[in-house]
XYZ file of C-alpha atoms in Angstrom:
785
model
C -0.282 -0.312 -0.154
C 1.468 3.425 -1.157
C 1.564 5.802 2.007
C 1.158 9.298 1.168
C 2.968 12.363 2.711
C 0.871 13.007 4.614
C -0.123 9.494 5.957
C 3.842 8.635 6.645
C 4.076 11.041 8.990
C 1.701 9.530 11.142
C 2.622 6.869 10.941
C 6.697 7.635 11.949
C 4.158 9.939 14.714
C 2.590 6.633 15.672
C 6.053 5.024 16.004
C 7.621 7.323 18.362
C 5.322 7.594 20.599
C 4.775 3.602 21.016
C 9.747 4.077 21.447
C 9.088 6.652 24.037
C 6.058 4.840 26.020
C 7.856 2.310 26.337
C 11.256 3.932 27.846
C 9.504 5.791 29.467
C 8.234 3.738 33.082
C 12.677 5.084 33.385
C 11.220 8.844 33.751
C 8.414 8.803 36.009
C 9.775 9.462 40.062
C 11.112 7.258 41.149
C 11.223 6.981 45.338
C 14.993 7.258 46.989
C 15.455 5.234 50.363
C 17.180 8.001 51.804
C 15.629 10.253 55.165
C 13.480 12.238 54.674
C 13.931 15.604 53.134
C 14.526 18.285 55.848
C 14.322 22.818 55.683
C 16.251 23.691 58.196
C 19.770 22.637 59.255
C 23.019 23.445 56.993
C 23.800 19.429 56.380
C 22.954 18.155 52.778
C 21.003 15.519 51.959
C 19.512 12.740 49.823
C 17.348 13.861 47.072
C 13.959 12.313 47.493
C 13.339 12.059 44.124
C 15.018 11.515 40.722
C 13.688 11.300 37.078
C 15.802 11.159 33.314
C 15.297 13.490 30.319
C 11.982 14.139 28.660
C 11.461 14.596 25.103
C 8.461 14.798 22.963
C 7.478 14.265 19.295
C 7.413 16.791 17.133
C 4.038 18.527 15.065
C 2.079 16.614 17.001
C -1.449 16.795 15.137
C -3.961 14.864 17.968
C -6.952 16.653 19.246
C -6.495 16.039 22.753
C -3.247 17.436 24.819
C 0.230 14.738 23.770
C 0.626 12.900 26.945
C 5.294 13.970 28.601
C 5.476 12.422 31.648
C 4.959 12.328 35.386
C 6.023 14.244 38.859
C 6.042 11.845 41.750
C 7.535 11.907 44.621
C 8.231 10.107 47.726
C 6.801 11.611 49.938
C 3.096 11.277 47.812
C 1.643 8.971 49.535
C -0.950 8.785 47.484
C -3.858 10.872 49.587
C -4.099 14.482 47.802
C -1.247 15.285 50.766
C 0.356 16.584 48.172
C 0.489 18.969 45.349
C 2.668 19.888 42.300
C 3.952 23.072 40.708
C 5.665 23.754 36.992
C 7.743 26.819 36.192
C 9.751 27.646 33.648
C 10.072 28.082 29.841
C 6.783 27.066 28.185
C 4.921 27.138 31.935
C 1.969 27.106 32.327
C 1.446 28.418 28.175
C 2.409 25.022 26.050
C 2.907 22.970 29.406
C 0.698 22.239 32.148
C 0.281 19.392 35.032
C -2.378 18.178 37.057
C -0.999 19.463 40.554
C -2.717 16.304 42.786
C -1.511 13.571 40.414
C 1.899 14.983 38.522
C 1.135 13.893 34.768
C 2.621 16.428 32.511
C 1.047 17.390 28.578
C 1.978 19.362 25.313
C -1.374 21.685 25.062
C 0.572 23.256 21.492
C 2.198 21.870 18.173
C 5.559 22.217 19.031
C 8.956 22.410 16.180
C 11.864 21.578 16.973
C 13.516 24.026 14.492
C 11.736 27.072 16.441
C 13.169 25.397 19.527
C 14.406 22.383 20.292
C 14.153 21.645 23.903
C 12.610 23.771 27.181
C 13.951 24.491 30.360
C 11.796 23.648 33.799
C 11.680 23.513 37.277
C 9.896 21.126 39.480
C 8.426 21.656 42.792
C 6.375 19.584 45.100
C 4.742 21.745 48.403
C 2.033 20.609 50.839
C -1.546 21.011 50.564
C -2.270 22.603 53.400
C 1.164 24.117 54.668
C 2.689 25.274 51.099
C 5.669 24.441 52.278
C 8.039 22.466 50.245
C 8.700 18.957 50.471
C 11.211 18.358 48.428
C 13.562 20.924 46.907
C 12.611 21.998 43.223
C 14.343 20.356 40.602
C 14.789 21.281 37.172
C 14.356 18.728 33.920
C 15.182 19.466 29.869
C 11.749 19.093 26.883
C 13.325 17.991 24.112
C 11.854 17.737 20.993
C 12.484 14.697 19.227
C 12.704 15.941 15.710
C 10.102 14.317 12.509
C 11.377 14.653 8.577
C 9.200 17.475 8.263
C 11.476 19.927 6.308
C 11.771 19.190 2.032
C 16.071 20.714 0.830
C 16.086 23.779 -0.412
C 18.668 25.838 -2.248
C 19.250 29.283 -1.033
C 21.613 30.746 -3.805
C 19.532 28.554 -6.622
C 18.634 29.612 -9.347
C 22.694 29.081 -11.023
C 24.907 30.958 -13.760
C 27.774 29.123 -15.093
C 29.533 28.576 -17.871
C 32.371 26.526 -19.790
C 34.501 27.141 -22.505
C 33.255 25.065 -25.414
C 35.090 21.798 -25.855
C 36.154 21.169 -22.703
C 37.158 17.495 -22.052
C 34.588 15.136 -20.003
C 34.605 15.963 -15.933
C 35.233 20.071 -16.085
C 34.141 21.220 -13.650
C 31.381 23.750 -14.338
C 30.043 24.362 -10.846
C 28.923 23.917 -7.403
C 25.616 23.470 -6.100
C 24.219 22.932 -2.586
C 20.568 22.730 -0.355
C 20.165 22.863 2.719
C 17.439 20.653 5.437
C 16.580 22.293 8.451
C 15.672 18.788 10.249
C 18.230 17.946 12.861
C 21.180 16.334 11.509
C 22.305 14.434 14.467
C 18.571 12.357 14.306
C 18.409 10.399 12.227
C 18.671 10.855 8.722
C 16.432 13.742 7.932
C 18.710 15.799 6.770
C 21.278 13.923 4.967
C 20.907 14.527 1.206
C 22.075 13.717 -2.488
C 21.948 15.575 -5.312
C 20.943 13.856 -8.486
C 20.440 15.837 -12.158
C 16.808 15.493 -13.576
C 17.096 17.827 -16.872
C 20.565 17.644 -18.670
C 21.837 14.373 -19.476
C 24.149 13.029 -21.272
C 25.432 17.024 -21.791
C 26.041 17.231 -17.727
C 27.120 14.929 -14.720
C 26.219 16.557 -10.694
C 28.339 14.678 -7.677
C 25.317 12.906 -5.601
C 27.431 14.375 -2.577
C 28.981 17.507 -3.172
C 26.739 19.154 -6.021
C 29.077 19.558 -7.647
C 28.059 19.380 -11.647
C 31.003 18.503 -15.088
C 31.250 18.544 -18.341
C 30.040 14.615 -19.358
C 30.185 15.117 -23.354
C 33.193 15.888 -25.148
C 33.598 18.320 -28.131
C 30.653 19.737 -26.517
C 30.599 23.539 -30.092
C 29.633 26.451 -28.932
C 28.808 27.832 -32.712
C 25.659 24.361 -33.115
C 24.013 24.819 -29.638
C 25.280 27.937 -27.095
C 23.310 27.592 -23.573
C 22.242 25.193 -21.680
C 19.727 24.007 -18.901
C 20.099 21.788 -16.351
C 17.411 20.783 -13.378
C 19.037 19.467 -10.160
C 17.515 17.956 -7.558
C 18.453 17.536 -3.282
C 16.701 14.536 -1.541
C 16.632 14.242 2.191
C 16.830 10.897 3.852
C 20.123 9.596 1.939
C 17.383 9.557 -1.493
C 15.513 7.155 -0.073
C 12.172 6.254 -0.427
C 10.310 8.404 1.771
C 13.005 11.332 1.764
C 11.417 14.906 1.282
C 13.222 16.633 -1.923
C 13.712 20.465 -3.793
C 15.256 21.111 -6.578
C 16.791 24.114 -8.785
C 18.426 25.367 -12.197
C 20.980 26.444 -13.368
C 21.746 27.315 -16.785
C 25.402 26.549 -19.125
C 26.795 28.704 -21.476
C 29.544 27.729 -23.585
C 32.031 30.227 -23.550
C 33.488 30.717 -27.235
C 37.302 29.417 -28.266
C 38.769 30.437 -31.550
C 38.595 26.561 -33.169
C 36.565 28.066 -36.239
C 38.931 29.430 -38.549
C 37.893 32.682 -41.213
C 36.344 31.673 -45.059
C 35.732 33.690 -47.828
C 31.978 33.197 -48.974
C 33.321 33.438 -52.506
C 36.265 32.783 -54.448
C 36.935 35.847 -56.060
C 35.100 39.216 -56.638
C 34.426 41.785 -58.643
C 33.870 45.368 -58.237
C 33.247 48.387 -60.765
C 35.019 52.138 -59.882
C 35.438 54.477 -61.584
C 38.942 56.480 -62.589
C 37.594 60.209 -61.118
C 37.299 58.735 -57.926
C 39.111 60.393 -55.654
C 42.678 58.825 -53.800
C 41.739 57.401 -50.379
C 37.948 56.076 -51.783
C 36.847 53.186 -50.291
C 37.037 50.677 -53.409
C 34.876 47.207 -52.051
C 34.514 46.124 -48.641
C 35.112 42.703 -48.401
C 34.403 39.763 -45.098
C 35.932 36.339 -43.806
C 32.926 34.935 -42.634
C 33.749 33.673 -38.688
C 32.218 31.666 -36.660
C 34.121 32.827 -33.681
C 32.811 35.652 -30.887
C 35.300 38.416 -29.821
C 38.347 38.435 -29.992
C 38.195 35.039 -31.406
C 36.879 36.206 -34.743
C 38.859 39.248 -34.961
C 40.497 39.614 -38.248
C 43.518 40.982 -40.363
C 43.842 40.823 -43.783
C 46.931 41.848 -46.300
C 47.585 42.080 -50.411
C 49.501 38.842 -50.757
C 49.320 39.837 -54.534
C 48.422 40.666 -57.761
C 49.900 43.438 -60.361
C 47.959 46.874 -57.734
C 49.908 46.435 -54.905
C 50.754 49.676 -54.647
C 47.580 51.411 -55.949
C 45.501 49.893 -53.247
C 45.407 49.315 -50.032
C 43.957 47.286 -47.239
C 43.118 47.504 -43.654
C 40.380 46.292 -41.247
C 37.206 47.474 -39.920
C 37.843 47.555 -35.956
C 34.087 46.919 -35.691
C 32.855 44.485 -38.916
C 35.800 43.223 -39.185
C 35.887 43.978 -42.904
C 38.557 44.870 -45.024
C 38.533 47.742 -46.950
C 40.316 48.471 -50.077
C 41.131 51.845 -50.844
C 42.750 53.729 -53.696
C 46.868 54.900 -52.673
C 47.092 56.600 -56.398
C 44.872 57.773 -59.036
C 43.272 56.347 -61.196
C 43.775 56.020 -65.048
C 41.779 54.229 -67.429
C 43.350 54.967 -70.579
C 46.828 53.680 -67.700
C 45.309 50.264 -67.401
C 41.669 49.452 -66.935
C 40.864 46.867 -64.335
C 43.400 45.630 -61.441
C 43.878 42.172 -60.389
C 44.479 41.520 -55.751
C 45.127 38.652 -53.536
C 44.231 39.411 -50.941
C 44.232 36.941 -47.289
C 41.933 36.865 -43.731
C 43.838 35.458 -40.631
C 42.805 35.282 -37.576
C 44.592 37.422 -34.828
C 45.760 35.308 -31.904
C 44.831 31.525 -33.166
C 45.049 28.383 -30.638
C 47.589 25.903 -30.761
C 44.754 23.534 -29.524
C 42.911 23.258 -32.968
C 45.738 24.018 -35.209
C 45.091 20.774 -36.196
C 41.634 21.574 -37.875
C 43.496 23.547 -40.896
C 45.575 25.967 -41.371
C 43.654 29.869 -39.549
C 43.971 31.464 -43.144
C 41.839 32.058 -46.012
C 42.814 33.403 -49.744
C 40.433 35.462 -52.182
C 41.189 36.705 -55.158
C 39.414 40.665 -56.073
C 38.898 42.488 -59.925
C 39.052 45.554 -59.589
C 37.859 46.966 -63.195
C 38.486 50.701 -64.399
C 35.536 52.421 -66.037
C 36.031 55.415 -68.097
C 34.975 59.076 -67.293
C 35.128 61.884 -69.826
C 37.110 63.770 -67.766
C 38.750 67.842 -67.573
C 41.551 69.229 -70.046
C 45.084 68.171 -67.732
C 48.093 70.970 -68.206
C 51.311 70.357 -69.385
C 51.614 72.153 -65.992
C 50.938 72.105 -63.083
C 51.987 76.354 -63.009
C 53.905 78.436 -65.303
C 56.093 80.896 -63.991
C 56.506 84.268 -66.487
C 58.150 87.435 -66.601
C 57.344 90.410 -68.232
C 58.995 94.320 -68.045
C 56.873 97.236 -66.537
C 58.202 98.616 -69.989
C 55.747 96.607 -72.109
C 54.137 97.692 -74.632
C 50.442 96.529 -75.061
C 49.669 93.284 -76.814
C 53.301 92.603 -75.903
C 53.577 88.529 -75.604
C 53.963 87.242 -72.484
C 54.609 83.182 -72.675
C 52.485 80.243 -74.302
C 50.187 77.265 -71.911
C 49.200 74.352 -72.959
C 46.629 71.372 -72.614
C 45.068 68.210 -73.901
C 42.017 66.028 -73.581
C 42.859 62.922 -71.631
C 39.731 61.549 -73.489
C 40.326 59.062 -75.896
C 38.318 60.905 -77.785
C 41.070 64.260 -77.516
C 38.978 66.664 -78.122
C 40.312 70.333 -79.139
C 40.634 72.774 -75.933
C 39.639 76.810 -75.801
C 41.552 78.702 -73.149
C 40.430 82.077 -71.381
C 41.100 84.326 -68.356
C 39.726 83.924 -65.295
C 38.598 87.250 -64.713
C 37.773 86.630 -61.048
C 42.269 86.190 -60.622
C 42.626 88.887 -63.084
C 39.533 92.012 -62.460
C 41.765 94.392 -63.677
C 42.980 92.585 -67.114
C 45.250 93.595 -67.459
C 46.138 90.051 -69.671
C 44.072 88.563 -72.573
C 44.779 84.390 -73.410
C 44.086 83.753 -77.501
C 41.390 80.524 -77.644
C 42.532 78.344 -79.922
C 46.347 78.495 -79.260
C 46.583 79.093 -75.514
C 49.127 82.669 -76.862
C 49.110 85.283 -72.469
C 49.538 89.309 -73.964
C 49.186 92.653 -72.724
C 46.026 94.128 -72.313
C 47.224 97.034 -70.175
C 50.274 98.728 -68.792
C 51.749 97.554 -65.946
C 53.225 99.022 -62.858
C 55.264 96.737 -61.592
C 55.973 99.337 -57.695
C 51.306 98.924 -57.904
C 51.544 95.300 -58.203
C 54.456 92.781 -58.683
C 53.899 89.964 -59.273
C 50.789 88.459 -61.029
C 48.566 85.448 -60.183
C 46.152 84.168 -63.000
C 44.328 81.271 -63.809
C 44.077 79.771 -67.068
C 40.861 78.003 -68.048
C 40.941 75.214 -70.325
C 36.550 73.280 -71.077
C 36.785 70.680 -74.205
C 35.056 72.269 -77.950
C 32.731 69.171 -78.101
C 32.034 69.387 -74.139
C 32.115 72.491 -72.470
C 31.125 71.298 -69.080
C 34.268 69.359 -68.597
C 37.193 72.300 -68.169
C 40.835 72.145 -66.897
C 42.257 74.518 -64.541
C 45.819 76.319 -65.081
C 48.291 78.312 -63.105
C 50.761 80.906 -63.948
C 52.875 83.217 -62.495
C 53.709 86.505 -64.016
C 56.666 88.527 -62.761
C 56.417 91.624 -63.062
C 60.114 93.327 -63.836
C 62.150 96.719 -62.708
C 62.281 99.521 -64.762
C 63.894 102.654 -63.002
C 60.573 105.095 -63.875
C 60.278 106.339 -60.186
C 62.492 109.168 -58.503
C 63.973 109.718 -55.116
C 62.116 111.064 -51.793
C 62.537 111.451 -48.780
C 61.863 109.344 -46.420
C 60.013 111.282 -43.718
C 58.196 114.226 -43.630
C 61.350 115.906 -41.546
C 60.468 118.184 -38.379
C 64.141 120.110 -38.947
C 64.608 122.835 -35.958
C 67.477 125.479 -35.713
C 68.524 126.556 -31.986
C 68.521 130.444 -32.073
C 71.956 130.240 -30.269
C 72.775 127.105 -33.676
C 77.207 127.140 -33.959
C 78.440 126.837 -36.974
C 78.714 123.583 -38.643
C 76.596 121.793 -36.314
C 75.084 118.518 -37.838
C 70.956 120.236 -37.345
C 69.206 116.945 -39.565
C 70.643 113.676 -40.656
C 67.966 112.422 -44.222
C 67.435 109.824 -45.934
C 65.668 109.395 -49.020
C 62.991 106.105 -50.548
C 62.877 105.325 -54.464
C 59.741 102.855 -55.403
C 61.959 101.163 -57.447
C 63.351 98.114 -56.738
C 67.229 97.501 -58.090
C 68.792 94.740 -59.082
C 72.766 95.954 -57.061
C 70.289 97.864 -54.886
C 70.557 101.905 -54.317
C 72.996 104.871 -54.766
C 71.294 107.887 -53.737
C 73.163 111.473 -53.989
C 71.995 114.245 -52.560
C 72.748 118.168 -53.507
C 71.810 121.457 -53.233
C 70.150 123.102 -55.162
C 71.609 125.802 -57.738
C 69.894 128.327 -55.448
C 70.974 127.457 -52.040
C 74.163 126.494 -53.327
C 75.591 130.186 -51.572
C 73.302 130.247 -49.071
C 75.028 131.994 -45.546
C 72.555 129.842 -43.416
C 72.773 126.331 -44.494
C 74.524 123.054 -45.861
C 74.730 119.408 -46.740
C 76.835 117.069 -46.327
C 76.542 113.503 -48.444
C 76.960 110.635 -46.580
C 78.023 108.200 -49.436
C 75.744 105.544 -46.923
C 71.935 106.968 -48.930
C 72.220 109.534 -46.349
C 72.542 112.780 -45.783
C 73.525 115.585 -43.267
C 72.026 119.139 -42.515
C 75.031 122.063 -41.051
C 74.835 124.948 -39.712
C 76.954 127.804 -42.343
C 76.353 130.339 -39.136
C 75.197 131.231 -35.489
C 73.088 133.465 -34.224
C 69.554 132.444 -35.171
C 66.362 135.129 -34.342
C 63.241 134.497 -34.502
C 62.054 137.336 -34.044
C 64.328 138.193 -38.404
C 63.545 135.095 -39.855
C 61.480 132.257 -37.849
C 61.145 130.010 -41.052
C 63.405 128.868 -43.208
C 62.719 126.499 -46.455
C 65.735 124.103 -47.515
C 65.812 123.156 -51.716
C 68.191 119.214 -52.028
C 68.100 117.857 -54.658
C 68.409 113.551 -54.463
C 69.406 111.452 -57.329
C 69.325 107.927 -57.404
C 71.377 105.285 -59.635
C 69.173 104.345 -62.157
C 69.713 103.903 -65.648
C 68.626 106.487 -67.019
C 69.479 108.247 -63.318
C 65.774 110.131 -61.456
C 66.527 112.752 -59.804
C 63.940 114.922 -58.210
C 64.185 118.390 -55.416
C 62.500 118.096 -51.976
C 62.019 121.034 -48.677
C 63.857 121.242 -46.230
C 61.196 123.522 -43.211
C 63.360 124.385 -40.292
C 62.277 126.465 -37.837
C 64.576 128.643 -35.414
C 63.421 127.455 -31.903
C 63.978 128.620 -28.532
C 66.063 125.777 -26.739
C 67.997 125.351 -23.061
C 71.418 124.815 -22.310
C 70.998 121.181 -23.190
C 70.160 122.157 -27.391
C 65.732 120.804 -26.641
C 63.702 123.253 -28.757
C 61.101 124.618 -25.551
C 59.233 126.841 -28.382
C 59.560 127.742 -31.806
C 57.063 130.345 -32.657
C 57.955 134.004 -33.416
C 54.572 135.649 -31.913
C 56.195 134.703 -28.106
C 58.193 138.037 -27.772
C 55.343 140.009 -27.949
C 52.622 138.153 -25.934
C 52.553 137.703 -22.446
C 54.728 134.588 -20.932
C 52.403 131.345 -20.743
C 49.467 132.493 -22.879
C 48.629 132.071 -27.350
C 47.132 134.187 -29.468
C 44.105 131.900 -29.147
C 43.248 132.605 -25.423
C 44.258 135.766 -25.422
C 41.351 136.652 -27.576
C 38.666 134.797 -25.617
C 40.079 136.062 -23.344
C 39.252 140.044 -23.981
C 36.215 137.969 -25.457
C 34.819 137.083 -22.288
C 35.581 141.172 -20.711
C 33.542 142.770 -23.873
C 30.373 140.839 -23.220
C 30.782 140.664 -19.330
C 30.817 145.138 -20.424
C 27.864 144.614 -22.293
C 25.926 142.992 -19.873
C 27.004 145.640 -17.050
C 26.474 147.945 -19.364
C 22.428 147.131 -20.487
C 21.693 145.478 -16.391
C 22.093 149.445 -15.780
C 19.841 151.001 -18.696
C 17.002 148.291 -16.998
C 16.892 149.298 -13.744
C 17.377 153.177 -14.960
C 14.163 152.264 -17.031
C 12.917 150.607 -13.722
C 12.493 153.473 -12.061
C 9.969 155.524 -13.763
C 6.622 155.940 -12.395
C 4.322 154.074 -14.733
C 1.307 156.552 -15.660
C -2.129 154.635 -16.799
C -5.148 156.437 -18.169
C -7.813 155.120 -15.768
C -10.367 155.055 -18.679
C -8.520 153.164 -20.821
C -9.504 149.703 -21.501
C -5.779 147.430 -20.175
C -6.095 144.423 -21.295
C -4.371 141.038 -21.061
C -2.831 139.302 -24.714
C -1.570 136.044 -25.412
C 1.655 136.265 -27.512
C 1.883 132.302 -29.340
C 4.378 132.000 -31.900
C 3.377 129.399 -34.194
C 7.655 128.633 -36.344
C 11.723 128.555 -35.377
C 12.503 130.910 -33.387
C 14.350 134.122 -36.046
C 15.929 136.128 -33.991
C 15.110 139.842 -32.764
C 12.693 139.755 -36.021
C 9.781 138.015 -33.393
C 9.584 141.090 -32.318
C 7.557 141.733 -35.090
C 5.366 139.080 -35.072
C 3.759 140.854 -33.270
C 1.908 145.044 -31.950
C 2.615 146.085 -28.782
C -1.101 148.174 -29.799
C -3.077 144.614 -29.323
C -3.393 145.629 -25.455
C -5.288 148.214 -26.546
C -9.175 147.683 -27.414
C -10.514 151.231 -27.950
C -9.719 153.340 -31.155
C -7.970 150.372 -33.124
C -7.968 149.446 -36.664
C -7.624 145.803 -37.406
C -4.963 144.627 -40.742
C -3.870 141.259 -41.113
C -0.267 140.754 -40.274
C 2.870 137.571 -41.850
C 5.390 137.517 -40.453
C 8.536 138.464 -42.491
C 11.116 135.649 -41.804
C 8.499 132.306 -42.525
C 5.562 131.927 -44.210
C 3.373 129.342 -41.509
C 1.942 126.347 -44.364
C -1.458 126.566 -42.808
C -2.080 130.272 -41.427
C -3.783 128.917 -37.435
C -4.744 131.835 -35.116
C -3.517 133.860 -37.289
C -1.906 136.808 -34.871
C -4.201 139.853 -35.855
C -2.251 143.094 -35.608
C -2.995 146.879 -34.361
C -1.925 150.572 -35.557
C -2.853 151.839 -31.900
C -3.350 155.807 -31.483
C -0.569 157.740 -30.291
C -2.017 158.795 -26.905
C -0.082 155.478 -25.429
C 2.895 156.234 -25.261
C 4.429 155.193 -22.132
C 2.744 152.302 -22.489
C 4.204 151.735 -25.400
C 7.497 152.574 -23.889
C 7.369 150.151 -21.791
C 6.443 147.950 -23.569
C 9.798 148.143 -26.302
C 11.323 148.012 -22.508
C 10.408 144.275 -21.806
C 10.892 143.754 -25.210
C 14.554 144.377 -25.377
C 15.551 142.329 -22.381
C 14.012 139.100 -23.783
C 16.173 139.818 -26.772
C 19.941 141.004 -24.480
C 19.043 137.551 -21.891
C 21.936 136.033 -22.114
C 19.415 133.270 -20.030
C 16.495 133.332 -22.059
C 15.875 129.513 -24.289
C 16.644 128.606 -27.453
C 13.143 128.509 -29.208
C 9.601 131.183 -29.042
C 8.189 132.215 -25.433
C 5.099 132.709 -24.054
C 4.880 136.106 -22.181
C 2.517 137.849 -19.899
C 1.766 140.805 -18.976
C -1.720 141.485 -16.906
C -3.376 144.532 -14.842
C -6.672 143.875 -12.900
C -7.741 147.416 -15.120
C -10.133 150.309 -14.334
C -12.323 151.389 -11.332
C -10.511 149.287 -8.843
C -9.710 151.297 -5.438
C -6.437 148.871 -5.400
C -5.318 150.081 -7.877
C -3.330 147.793 -10.423
C -1.842 144.433 -8.911
C -0.318 143.454 -11.793
C 3.743 142.253 -11.787
C 5.011 144.698 -14.046
C 6.169 147.605 -10.882
C 6.270 144.398 -8.118
C 9.323 142.811 -10.121
C 10.810 146.289 -9.702
C 13.631 146.872 -6.258
C 12.858 150.298 -6.301
C 8.994 150.508 -5.698
C 7.495 152.501 -3.882
C 3.603 151.205 -3.367
C 2.278 149.061 -0.483
C 0.396 146.594 -0.550
C 0.114 146.125 3.489
C -3.783 147.446 3.756
C -4.528 144.930 1.822
C -4.833 142.915 5.240
C -7.201 144.822 6.245
C -10.648 144.350 3.131
C -10.598 140.459 4.687
C -9.349 136.881 4.946
C -9.636 136.699 0.347
C -6.970 139.772 0.528
C -4.994 137.749 3.299
C -2.615 135.686 0.003
C -2.541 138.718 -1.840
C -1.595 141.222 1.641
C 1.384 137.748 1.859
C 2.929 138.249 -1.366
C 2.358 141.864 -1.698
C 3.318 143.515 1.640
C 5.629 145.093 2.633
C 7.381 141.782 4.995
C 7.517 139.808 1.084
C 9.230 142.985 -0.665
C 13.193 141.642 -0.856
C 11.821 138.116 -1.880
C 10.727 140.432 -5.098
C 13.675 142.914 -5.408
């Protein structure tokens, strides 16, 4: 009859219980033959109750408490006078005792893997006096193990690798399973290993769990990964034991056991002859079943007629052989090339050399295709020379180009005008002869670099370029001149024979033997009594004084004409004037001042500064006169005709300021409204585009002379006021009118500091006039003076 796992566990528990009960007769308390126990006194007494270790089977599944054992004292007569007490680990919660009989029971299921034993203390007491009749004693309840835990692989699942082609028995990895059961009791924790999946490629050691290879020559290229299932079973692998499994993934690592092989024995590629140097012609690759470093290739050209034309290198990423051009191709010279190329592994494994050579060769044929090429010049650069004195139309040189194609089309020539913007040269379209088109000047441009274009007559899009360097040869066509603008001075106290200036010359020409200049004074200046010239024969000359005692007040500047001749053929000359200023110098001969005006002007003041000072003084005098005149005018009393209707007038300017003529834009008679004749009057200096609010002009009656004079004074003040703005402004004149007891409160009088009018009586007019009293009273007079 086949038992299940649960039924088998129950069967084991029953067997264990039978064994425990059969051996527990010695576990009960046995009566000692010693004397009774007395608490008093120090004499050692023999214990009157002893017992052995108790055993309890784990994982008890019964419904009733599990009997553990029995405590009994020799003092107990069975009359109920003795009671038993249990204390320690699990007392009352797991283990209980019948205080009358001493029977111990377990009330809960116990697990040895959680706690293997419990330590308790037992005591027998007199029921009446509650005093111990036996000394307290300690005992142990040990939990007896059953096979209730299967083996477990705590580190699983596993991954491992082993090189391909490894010999049989090569260790791959070790697996380990653990069992929580008691290893010291029975076979519950004794584990053996077996392989459930992975044969016949791998095997496992039953006791150690070491996995090894079981077949030779396992090829990664055929299969590179295996999944193994390993079982661990307790009870030494016997029937009824518990088991656990884990998976092991084994990967075969690569070794260099495959030589490279070209898929084809020959290749052919077509390339145009116009392909630039360093361009890629083809890519070839030898197949290698290995991976990583074992598949790294080296390519080389071992034979063929294109050894110097082509080269091959390896692409590190794809391991392809890259064929590139080293020299230009020419279909007309050679139409095809043949290369023999070898591919080999960089690192060969000596163990597998017997499999064959780890290299392979193939043939690559490269066909050159004809391309319509532009004309080619016979020389990359044409150097030419021409004198700058050559005539227009003279021949300078000739260029030649031809069509490299087999058709050999005729060629026409032209000059790239971007390289000859001034059009100095022409070229014959058929012959390539270059001639001058303009006069040449070496000093303007010594070398002309021009580009000549050659195009096929049958295909104008095919254009070749040739380069011509035309050097202009020098002739003596420029006269010498001073090397710089000299600032020459002579001190008033200069002595005869004193060098005051050293001069040199420059010439735009560049003679082949270098410059040689000759200096002298002109014929007119040869006999002067002031200065002389000495030619130093080294392209320089010195200017010397011939007398002493130069005076600025007599002559402050001298002009010395100098004649310079070059050494050209024919020679050229020029006359250059040297300006020499007479200066006042200090003791060291350093010029202090060279102006003749310094004798008549105050020390430290120039003419401009003196003029500025005089202008300022005159301006101040004019302003003082105007201010005095205005103050005198203000002191004259104003007489107003009470019967006149004097009103305010707003003067409005609609144009740009016109200086003094602005005063004619209005008439002062506009302040009257009686006996006036109106007429329209326009500005003389500005004619407005739109007559907006045109200003009426009035012709006044001769009886308002005083008022007109007062207004003209105000106009003059505005005209001469230096602080007035440089634009038209608004002038306001206000009067209170006729009949007021306060008379005029206009600001026309208040601006005068000499006014005798007293406005203190305004404070008596009430609060409405308080503001006017504060403004025009005597207490505030000084504010408006």
